[in-house]
XYZ file of C-alpha atoms in Angstrom:
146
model
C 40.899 -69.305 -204.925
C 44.205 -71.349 -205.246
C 46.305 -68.140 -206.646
C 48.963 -68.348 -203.599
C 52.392 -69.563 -204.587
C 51.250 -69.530 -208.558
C 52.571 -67.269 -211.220
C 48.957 -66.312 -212.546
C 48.570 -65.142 -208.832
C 51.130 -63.154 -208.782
C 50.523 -61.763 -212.403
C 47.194 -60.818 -211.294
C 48.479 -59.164 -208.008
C 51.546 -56.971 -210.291
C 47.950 -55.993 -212.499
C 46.322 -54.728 -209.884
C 49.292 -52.844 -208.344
C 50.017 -50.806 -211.903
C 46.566 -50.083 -213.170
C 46.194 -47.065 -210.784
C 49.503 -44.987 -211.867
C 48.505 -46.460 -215.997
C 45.266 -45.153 -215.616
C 46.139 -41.555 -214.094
C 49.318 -41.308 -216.066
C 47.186 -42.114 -219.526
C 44.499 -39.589 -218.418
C 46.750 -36.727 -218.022
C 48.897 -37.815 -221.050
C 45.473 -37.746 -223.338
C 44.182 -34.583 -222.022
C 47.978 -33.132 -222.971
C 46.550 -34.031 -226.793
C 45.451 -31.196 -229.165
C 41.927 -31.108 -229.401
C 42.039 -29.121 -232.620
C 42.875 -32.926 -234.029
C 40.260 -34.205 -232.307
C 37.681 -31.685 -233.914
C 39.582 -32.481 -237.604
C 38.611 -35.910 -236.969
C 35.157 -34.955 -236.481
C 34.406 -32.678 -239.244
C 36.060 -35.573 -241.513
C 32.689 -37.739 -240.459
C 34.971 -39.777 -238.070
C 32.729 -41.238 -234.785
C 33.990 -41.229 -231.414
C 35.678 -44.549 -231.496
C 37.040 -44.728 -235.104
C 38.878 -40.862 -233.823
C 39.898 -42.443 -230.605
C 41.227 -45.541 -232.537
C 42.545 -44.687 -235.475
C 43.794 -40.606 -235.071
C 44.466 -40.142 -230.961
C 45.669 -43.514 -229.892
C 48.382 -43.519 -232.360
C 48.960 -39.896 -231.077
C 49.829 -41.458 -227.467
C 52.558 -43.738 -228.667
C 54.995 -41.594 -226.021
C 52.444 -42.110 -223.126
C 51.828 -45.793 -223.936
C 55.695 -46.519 -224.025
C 56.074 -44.286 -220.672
C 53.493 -46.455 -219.139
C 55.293 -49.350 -220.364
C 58.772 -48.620 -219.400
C 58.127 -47.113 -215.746
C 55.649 -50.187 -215.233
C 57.902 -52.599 -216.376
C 60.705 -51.451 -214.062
C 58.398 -50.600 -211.360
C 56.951 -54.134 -211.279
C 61.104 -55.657 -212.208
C 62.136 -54.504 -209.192
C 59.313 -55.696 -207.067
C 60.390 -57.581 -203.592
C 58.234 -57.245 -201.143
C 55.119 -58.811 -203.196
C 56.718 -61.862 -204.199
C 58.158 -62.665 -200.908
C 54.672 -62.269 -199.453
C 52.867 -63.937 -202.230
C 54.894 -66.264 -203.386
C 56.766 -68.492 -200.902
C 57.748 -72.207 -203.317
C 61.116 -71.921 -204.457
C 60.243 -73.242 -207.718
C 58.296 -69.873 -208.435
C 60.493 -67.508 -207.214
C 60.943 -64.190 -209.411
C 64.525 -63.172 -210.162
C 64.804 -60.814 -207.048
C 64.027 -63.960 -204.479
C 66.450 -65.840 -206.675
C 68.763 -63.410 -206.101
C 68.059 -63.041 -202.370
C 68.647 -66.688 -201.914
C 71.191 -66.807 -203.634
C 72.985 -64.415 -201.475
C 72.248 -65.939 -198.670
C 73.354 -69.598 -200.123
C 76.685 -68.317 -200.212
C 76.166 -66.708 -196.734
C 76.728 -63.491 -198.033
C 80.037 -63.908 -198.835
C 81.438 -62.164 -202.295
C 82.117 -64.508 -204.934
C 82.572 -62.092 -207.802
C 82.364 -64.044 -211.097
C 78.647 -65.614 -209.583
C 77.561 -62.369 -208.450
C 78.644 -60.031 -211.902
C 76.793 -62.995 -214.066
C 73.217 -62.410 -211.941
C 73.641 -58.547 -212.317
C 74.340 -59.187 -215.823
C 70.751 -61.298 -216.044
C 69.012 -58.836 -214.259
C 69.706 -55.990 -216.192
C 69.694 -57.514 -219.354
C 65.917 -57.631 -219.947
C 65.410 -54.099 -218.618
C 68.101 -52.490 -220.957
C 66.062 -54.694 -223.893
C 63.131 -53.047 -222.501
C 64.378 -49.739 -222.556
C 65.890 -50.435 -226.498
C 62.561 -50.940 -227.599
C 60.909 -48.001 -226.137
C 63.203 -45.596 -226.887
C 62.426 -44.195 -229.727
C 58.490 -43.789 -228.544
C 60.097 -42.131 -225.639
C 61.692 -39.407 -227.792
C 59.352 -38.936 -230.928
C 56.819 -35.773 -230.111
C 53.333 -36.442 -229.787
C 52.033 -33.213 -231.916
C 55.178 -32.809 -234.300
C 53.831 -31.416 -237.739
C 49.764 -31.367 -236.717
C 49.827 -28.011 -235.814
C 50.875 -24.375 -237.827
């Protein structure tokens, strides 16, 4: 199919490697939801989709940003997929970039270099995490229920 050594490859190979825990971690998370809400919705004249749309997805905010965080560093800190998927330099992912870069400087400690890559690494995960955060700590029922 001409996905080895691509990015779309890879992309497609990271997709396939989350959806499980997204899929089992959303189920649980919207069977967690009050179903008194659900039944509101209903009586209001609200169908199935418009109540999952518009009343419980916005109720899962805190699962979806979960999902999104533990994915997101699950998949960062992924080595063993792109070094089997993904041999051309030119596509390497930042953790074969930093593997060869290592090894460039046959492991030896150049401290300036190696504080500047930890730096770049951690930098979009901590962005990440800035984003999410406040999903993270907002309550999913707060104020629905007596």
């Amino acid at each position: 199919m001409g996905l080895l050594n691509t990015r779309p490859g890879l992309i497609i190979t990271y997709v396939a490697f989350a959806l499980p825990f997204t899929v089992f971690f959303l189920y649980a998370f919207f069977k967690t939801l009050p179903n008194e809400i659900y039944e509101a919705a209903e009586i209001d004249g609200a169908g199935e989709w418009q109540t999952f749309f518009l009343v419980m997805l916005p109720m899962a905010k805190p699962g979806f940003a979960s999902v999104a965080i533990f994915n997101f560093l699950g998949l960062w800190n992924q080595y063993l997929i792109p070094v089997a998927l993904n041999t051309n330099t030119s596509n390497y992912v930042l953790s074969q970039g930093l593997a060869a870069f290592a090894a460039r400087t046959n492991y030896e400690v150049d401290f300036g270099a190696l504080f500047a890559s930890v730096v770049l690494t951690i930098l979009p995960v901590l962005i990440v995490y800035i984003i999410f955060q406040r999903q993270l700590q907002g309550s999913v029922s707060q104020g629905t229920m007596k």
